[in-house]
mmCIF file of C-alpha atoms and ligand atoms in Angstrom:
data_model
loop_
_atom_site.group_PDB
_atom_site.id
_atom_site.type_symbol
_atom_site.label_atom_id
_atom_site.label_comp_id
_atom_site.label_asym_id
_atom_site.label_seq_id
_atom_site.Cartn_x
_atom_site.Cartn_y
_atom_site.Cartn_z
ATOM 1 C CA MET Q 1 -17.836 5.062 12.644
ATOM 2 C CA ARG Q 2 -17.024 8.276 14.425
ATOM 3 C CA ILE Q 3 -13.599 9.899 14.134
ATOM 4 C CA ASP Q 4 -12.580 12.785 16.394
ATOM 5 C CA VAL Q 5 -9.478 14.757 15.593
ATOM 6 C CA LEU Q 6 -7.745 17.005 18.116
ATOM 7 C CA THR Q 7 -5.523 19.516 16.354
ATOM 8 C CA LEU Q 8 -4.107 23.012 16.458
ATOM 9 C CA PHE Q 9 -4.897 23.360 12.742
ATOM 10 C CA PRO Q 10 -8.437 22.228 11.993
ATOM 11 C CA ARG Q 11 -8.428 24.196 8.738
ATOM 12 C CA MET Q 12 -5.766 21.877 7.306
ATOM 13 C CA PHE Q 13 -8.465 19.174 7.177
ATOM 14 C CA GLU Q 14 -11.121 21.110 5.299
ATOM 15 C CA SER Q 15 -10.185 20.372 1.734
ATOM 16 C CA PRO Q 16 -9.205 16.672 2.055
ATOM 17 C CA LEU Q 17 -12.364 15.918 4.003
ATOM 18 C CA SER Q 18 -14.646 17.720 1.571
ATOM 19 C CA CYS Q 19 -13.526 15.931 -1.613
ATOM 20 C CA SER Q 20 -14.137 12.582 -3.284
ATOM 21 C CA ILE Q 21 -14.590 9.446 -1.220
ATOM 22 C CA LEU Q 22 -14.112 11.099 2.185
ATOM 23 C CA ASN Q 23 -16.844 13.585 1.330
ATOM 24 C CA ARG Q 24 -19.224 10.922 0.037
ATOM 25 C CA ALA Q 25 -18.624 8.660 3.041
ATOM 26 C CA GLN Q 26 -19.599 11.501 5.355
ATOM 27 C CA GLU Q 27 -22.644 12.421 3.222
ATOM 28 C CA ALA Q 28 -23.728 8.784 3.368
ATOM 29 C CA SER Q 29 -23.275 8.762 7.180
ATOM 30 C CA LEU Q 30 -20.725 5.932 6.999
ATOM 31 C CA VAL Q 31 -18.428 8.112 9.061
ATOM 32 C CA GLU Q 32 -18.781 11.236 11.137
ATOM 33 C CA ILE Q 33 -15.598 13.235 11.416
ATOM 34 C CA ALA Q 34 -15.390 15.922 14.091
ATOM 35 C CA LEU Q 35 -12.501 18.398 14.437
ATOM 36 C CA THR Q 36 -11.711 20.040 17.743
ATOM 37 C CA ASP Q 37 -9.203 22.884 18.107
ATOM 38 C CA ILE Q 38 -6.842 22.171 21.008
ATOM 39 C CA ARG Q 39 -6.136 25.894 21.274
ATOM 40 C CA ASP Q 40 -9.741 26.463 22.415
ATOM 41 C CA PHE Q 41 -8.715 24.733 25.647
ATOM 42 C CA ALA Q 42 -5.662 26.897 26.394
ATOM 43 C CA ALA Q 43 -5.664 28.197 29.934
ATOM 44 C CA ASP Q 44 -4.580 31.759 29.290
ATOM 45 C CA SER Q 45 -5.872 34.637 27.211
ATOM 46 C CA TYR Q 46 -2.956 34.389 24.821
ATOM 47 C CA ARG Q 47 -4.177 30.882 23.960
ATOM 48 C CA LYS Q 48 -0.719 29.485 24.674
ATOM 49 C CA VAL Q 49 -0.409 25.713 24.143
ATOM 50 C CA ASP Q 50 3.352 25.138 24.048
ATOM 51 C CA ASP Q 51 6.413 26.174 25.987
ATOM 52 C CA LYS Q 52 10.211 25.755 26.089
ATOM 53 C CA PRO Q 53 11.483 22.308 27.096
ATOM 54 C CA TYR Q 54 12.728 21.842 30.662
ATOM 55 C CA GLY Q 55 16.435 21.101 30.525
ATOM 56 C CA GLY Q 56 16.895 23.302 27.511
ATOM 57 C CA GLY Q 57 17.111 22.546 23.821
ATOM 58 C CA PRO Q 58 15.518 23.825 20.646
ATOM 59 C CA GLY Q 59 11.860 24.099 19.804
ATOM 60 C CA MET Q 60 8.661 24.097 21.771
ATOM 61 C CA VAL Q 61 6.797 21.326 23.537
ATOM 62 C CA MET Q 62 3.010 20.929 23.741
ATOM 63 C CA MET Q 63 1.900 21.605 27.299
ATOM 64 C CA PRO Q 64 -0.292 18.897 28.842
ATOM 65 C CA GLY Q 65 -3.120 21.140 30.138
ATOM 66 C CA ALA Q 66 -4.882 22.084 26.911
ATOM 67 C CA VAL Q 67 -4.494 18.600 25.396
ATOM 68 C CA PHE Q 68 -5.959 16.897 28.482
ATOM 69 C CA ASP Q 69 -8.862 19.359 28.738
ATOM 70 C CA CYS Q 70 -9.557 19.068 25.020
ATOM 71 C CA PHE Q 71 -9.428 15.253 25.189
ATOM 72 C CA GLU Q 72 -11.791 15.094 28.157
ATOM 73 C CA HIS Q 73 -14.205 17.396 26.368
ATOM 74 C CA VAL Q 74 -14.062 15.334 23.138
ATOM 75 C CA GLN Q 75 -14.535 12.029 24.932
ATOM 76 C CA LYS Q 76 -17.904 13.247 26.246
ATOM 77 C CA LEU Q 77 -19.124 14.092 22.716
ATOM 78 C CA SER Q 78 -20.044 10.464 22.179
ATOM 79 C CA PRO Q 79 -20.797 7.478 24.467
ATOM 80 C CA ASP Q 80 -18.171 5.202 22.876
ATOM 81 C CA LYS Q 81 -14.843 5.302 24.650
ATOM 82 C CA GLY Q 82 -13.051 4.899 21.330
ATOM 83 C CA ARG Q 83 -9.494 4.022 20.546
ATOM 84 C CA THR Q 84 -7.114 6.899 21.250
ATOM 85 C CA ILE Q 85 -4.176 7.419 18.922
ATOM 86 C CA LEU Q 86 -1.330 9.887 19.267
ATOM 87 C CA LEU Q 87 0.299 10.767 15.962
ATOM 88 C CA THR Q 88 4.022 10.861 16.460
ATOM 89 C CA PRO Q 89 7.158 9.819 14.524
ATOM 90 C CA GLN Q 90 7.976 7.597 17.525
ATOM 91 C CA GLY Q 91 4.886 5.475 16.926
ATOM 92 C CA GLN Q 92 4.367 2.063 15.360
ATOM 93 C CA LYS Q 93 4.466 2.252 11.614
ATOM 94 C CA PHE Q 94 1.063 2.484 9.948
ATOM 95 C CA ASP Q 95 0.309 -0.086 7.254
ATOM 96 C CA GLN Q 96 -2.661 -1.717 5.481
ATOM 97 C CA LYS Q 97 -3.057 -4.260 8.265
ATOM 98 C CA LYS Q 98 -3.374 -1.466 10.845
ATOM 99 C CA ALA Q 99 -5.808 0.374 8.528
ATOM 100 C CA ALA Q 100 -8.003 -2.712 8.386
ATOM 101 C CA GLU Q 101 -7.826 -3.142 12.154
ATOM 102 C CA LEU Q 102 -8.818 0.499 12.773
ATOM 103 C CA SER Q 103 -11.650 0.339 10.238
ATOM 104 C CA ALA Q 104 -13.392 -2.183 12.503
ATOM 105 C CA GLU Q 105 -13.544 0.253 15.432
ATOM 106 C CA LYS Q 106 -16.685 2.234 16.254
ATOM 107 C CA ARG Q 107 -14.725 5.325 17.218
ATOM 108 C CA LEU Q 108 -11.231 6.688 16.778
ATOM 109 C CA ILE Q 109 -9.799 9.671 18.618
ATOM 110 C CA LEU Q 110 -6.755 11.029 16.777
ATOM 111 C CA ILE Q 111 -4.476 13.520 18.477
ATOM 112 C CA ALA Q 112 -2.189 15.529 16.189
ATOM 113 C CA GLY Q 113 0.655 17.383 17.789
ATOM 114 C CA LYS Q 114 3.605 19.454 16.728
ATOM 115 C CA TYR Q 115 6.787 17.586 15.940
ATOM 116 C CA GLU Q 116 9.089 18.837 18.682
ATOM 117 C CA GLY Q 117 6.757 16.916 20.715
ATOM 118 C CA PHE Q 118 4.262 16.330 23.408
ATOM 119 C CA ASP Q 119 5.072 16.715 27.047
ATOM 120 C CA GLU Q 120 5.696 13.079 28.056
ATOM 121 C CA ARG Q 121 2.776 13.223 30.528
ATOM 122 C CA ILE Q 122 0.360 13.428 27.620
ATOM 123 C CA ARG Q 123 1.433 10.047 26.312
ATOM 124 C CA ILE Q 124 1.440 8.499 29.779
ATOM 125 C CA GLY Q 125 -1.743 10.125 31.081
ATOM 126 C CA LEU Q 126 -3.945 9.489 28.044
ATOM 127 C CA ASP Q 127 -2.731 5.917 27.730
ATOM 128 C CA ALA Q 128 -2.752 6.381 23.961
ATOM 129 C CA GLU Q 129 -1.439 4.147 21.270
ATOM 130 C CA GLN Q 130 1.249 5.904 19.154
ATOM 131 C CA ILE Q 131 1.241 5.697 15.357
ATOM 132 C CA SER Q 132 3.719 7.040 12.790
ATOM 133 C CA ILE Q 133 3.137 6.978 9.026
ATOM 134 C CA GLY Q 134 6.788 6.459 8.087
ATOM 135 C CA ASP Q 135 10.404 7.146 8.914
ATOM 136 C CA TYR Q 136 10.603 10.845 8.166
ATOM 137 C CA VAL Q 137 9.625 13.912 10.117
ATOM 138 C CA LEU Q 138 6.549 16.044 9.412
ATOM 139 C CA ASN Q 139 5.885 19.451 10.938
ATOM 140 C CA GLY Q 140 2.900 18.036 12.791
ATOM 141 C CA GLY Q 141 0.609 15.070 13.034
ATOM 142 C CA GLU Q 142 -2.130 16.590 10.861
ATOM 143 C CA LEU Q 143 -1.065 15.099 7.514
ATOM 144 C CA ALA Q 144 -0.487 11.759 9.250
ATOM 145 C CA ALA Q 145 -4.032 11.922 10.689
ATOM 146 C CA MET Q 146 -5.404 12.605 7.210
ATOM 147 C CA VAL Q 147 -3.486 9.673 5.787
ATOM 148 C CA ILE Q 148 -4.967 7.410 8.431
ATOM 149 C CA ILE Q 149 -8.477 8.753 7.939
ATOM 150 C CA ASP Q 150 -8.228 8.254 4.163
ATOM 151 C CA ALA Q 151 -6.901 4.691 4.423
ATOM 152 C CA VAL Q 152 -9.460 3.684 7.103
ATOM 153 C CA VAL Q 153 -12.587 5.290 5.608
ATOM 154 C CA ARG Q 154 -12.122 3.682 2.170
ATOM 155 C CA LEU Q 155 -12.313 0.300 3.952
ATOM 156 C CA LEU Q 156 -15.712 0.992 5.489
ATOM 157 C CA PRO Q 157 -18.388 -1.099 3.792
ATOM 158 C CA GLY Q 158 -20.065 1.026 1.143
ATOM 159 C CA ALA Q 159 -17.376 3.697 0.967
ATOM 160 C CA LEU Q 160 -16.143 2.667 -2.447
ATOM 161 C CA GLY Q 161 -18.501 2.553 -5.398
ATOM 162 C CA ASP Q 162 -17.603 -1.036 -6.167
ATOM 163 C CA GLU Q 163 -17.763 -3.290 -3.114
ATOM 164 C CA ASP Q 164 -14.862 -5.400 -4.394
ATOM 165 C CA SER Q 165 -12.408 -2.644 -5.149
ATOM 166 C CA ALA Q 166 -10.658 -2.561 -1.766
ATOM 167 C CA LYS Q 167 -10.068 -6.335 -1.826
ATOM 168 C CA ASP Q 168 -7.892 -6.165 -4.922
ATOM 169 C CA ASP Q 169 -5.831 -3.206 -3.762
ATOM 170 C CA SER Q 170 -2.095 -3.346 -3.403
ATOM 171 C CA PHE Q 171 -1.063 -4.751 0.017
ATOM 172 C CA SER Q 172 -4.466 -6.268 0.761
ATOM 173 C CA GLU Q 173 -2.938 -9.709 0.146
ATOM 174 C CA GLY Q 174 0.539 -8.572 1.097
ATOM 175 C CA LEU Q 175 1.364 -8.067 -2.621
ATOM 176 C CA LEU Q 176 1.359 -5.160 -5.012
ATOM 177 C CA GLU Q 177 -1.620 -4.840 -7.301
ATOM 178 C CA TYR Q 178 -1.567 -6.428 -10.775
ATOM 179 C CA PRO Q 179 -1.317 -4.173 -13.871
ATOM 180 C CA GLN Q 180 -4.548 -2.557 -14.961
ATOM 181 C CA TYR Q 181 -5.653 -1.523 -18.435
ATOM 182 C CA THR Q 182 -8.621 0.289 -19.874
ATOM 183 C CA ARG Q 183 -9.541 1.644 -23.301
ATOM 184 C CA PRO Q 184 -8.103 2.086 -25.901
ATOM 185 C CA GLU Q 185 -6.908 -1.404 -26.782
ATOM 186 C CA VAL Q 186 -3.787 0.047 -28.481
ATOM 187 C CA PHE Q 187 -2.177 3.244 -27.232
ATOM 188 C CA ARG Q 188 1.025 4.542 -28.845
ATOM 189 C CA ASP Q 189 1.917 1.049 -30.061
ATOM 190 C CA MET Q 190 1.348 -0.452 -26.605
ATOM 191 C CA LYS Q 191 -1.289 -3.145 -26.685
ATOM 192 C CA VAL Q 192 -3.473 -4.451 -23.863
ATOM 193 C CA PRO Q 193 -2.397 -8.053 -23.086
ATOM 194 C CA ASP Q 194 -4.546 -10.481 -25.122
ATOM 195 C CA ILE Q 195 -5.532 -12.487 -22.094
ATOM 196 C CA LEU Q 196 -7.466 -9.563 -20.624
ATOM 197 C CA LEU Q 197 -9.599 -9.478 -23.789
ATOM 198 C CA SER Q 198 -10.098 -13.243 -23.826
ATOM 199 C CA GLY Q 199 -13.084 -13.408 -21.475
ATOM 200 C CA ASP Q 200 -11.519 -16.418 -19.695
ATOM 201 C CA HIS Q 201 -11.923 -15.408 -16.049
ATOM 202 C CA ALA Q 202 -9.910 -18.233 -14.525
ATOM 203 C CA LYS Q 203 -6.972 -17.533 -16.821
ATOM 204 C CA ILE Q 204 -7.225 -13.802 -16.148
ATOM 205 C CA ALA Q 205 -7.179 -14.429 -12.357
ATOM 206 C CA GLU Q 206 -4.112 -16.621 -12.706
ATOM 207 C CA TRP Q 207 -2.347 -14.073 -14.928
ATOM 208 C CA ARG Q 208 -3.050 -11.295 -12.432
ATOM 209 C CA LYS Q 209 -1.767 -13.389 -9.511
ATOM 210 C CA GLN Q 210 1.461 -14.061 -11.399
ATOM 211 C CA ARG Q 211 1.913 -10.402 -12.335
ATOM 212 C CA SER Q 212 1.306 -9.379 -8.719
ATOM 213 C CA LEU Q 213 3.981 -11.778 -7.508
ATOM 214 C CA GLU Q 214 6.394 -10.757 -10.241
ATOM 215 C CA ARG Q 215 6.191 -7.010 -9.608
ATOM 216 C CA THR Q 216 6.299 -7.481 -5.822
ATOM 217 C CA LYS Q 217 9.527 -9.528 -6.238
ATOM 218 C CA LYS Q 218 10.971 -6.835 -8.468
ATOM 219 C CA TRP Q 219 9.856 -3.666 -6.777
ATOM 220 C CA ARG Q 220 9.124 -4.574 -3.151
ATOM 221 C CA PRO Q 221 10.924 -7.780 -2.225
ATOM 222 C CA ASP Q 222 10.678 -6.665 1.421
ATOM 223 C CA LEU Q 223 6.924 -7.363 1.298
ATOM 224 C CA LEU Q 224 7.494 -11.012 0.386
ATOM 225 C CA GLN Q 225 9.986 -11.309 3.211
ATOM 226 C CA ASN Q 226 7.453 -9.778 5.613
ATOM 227 C CA ASN Q 227 4.803 -12.255 4.512
ATOM 228 C CA LYS Q 228 7.117 -15.173 5.173
ATOM 229 C CA ASP Q 229 8.038 -13.772 8.586
ATOM 230 C CA LYS Q 230 4.358 -13.576 9.482
ATOM 231 C CA LYS Q 231 3.474 -17.062 8.252
HETATM 232 CL CL1 LIG O 1 2.430 10.752 12.989
HETATM 233 N N1 LIG O 1 3.942 12.911 13.014
HETATM 234 C C1 LIG O 1 4.999 13.628 12.629
HETATM 235 N N2 LIG O 1 5.171 14.833 13.162
HETATM 236 N N3 LIG O 1 5.908 13.187 11.773
HETATM 237 C C2 LIG O 1 5.690 11.981 11.277
HETATM 238 C C3 LIG O 1 4.615 11.186 11.630
HETATM 239 C C4 LIG O 1 3.762 11.661 12.534
HETATM 240 N N4 LIG O 1 4.690 10.026 10.957
HETATM 241 C C5 LIG O 1 5.797 10.124 10.223
HETATM 242 N N5 LIG O 1 6.384 11.297 10.393
#
């Protein structure tokens, strides 16, 4: 997979992309992540990329010129057209299902903007899908882009050490994950449930399923409702 990110702050991505699973996935060529600075495509020598909104109001709006030029440049970096995504609080809410869907793409082009917004002609002209990561406002789309990259890359075959680990994750079956335990068997008077030490794999699977259901009912009943709505 190839992921291109268009941003005014490429340095924000350095640390997250160079650690842990995201780093390993790039080293193993499972994903190539390329950052392009939108400001390099500004038309004037002040490198100006935003301006006051027509009609008045607070804040600054991203001008279309640099974003379009940057996008057209980035598109040519690889033969795949890719799926273009604009990060904005107005977008469709990102979830595990969307992560799985995006992980099947050959190429993603993520465009991170400043919150006050994009000139409307960017959304229209690029014919991009809009994604939000939740109902709150961030200063820009960068952190949202990183969230999406993280959630998508860990689903690429081979990205996790253990091939099965993504399957058991919370949300992968529309439920929260079952409780996990590791050594020691007793910690501050709290004991690992006997069944997990029993070696009976069928019973363990059933126990986990029940615990998943139980904690989803208790902590995230909305997920069960969503599952019903979808079925
Ligand atoms: Cl994608 N961008 C911004 N600026 N704020 C957000 C968001 C995106 N998703 C949730 N809040």
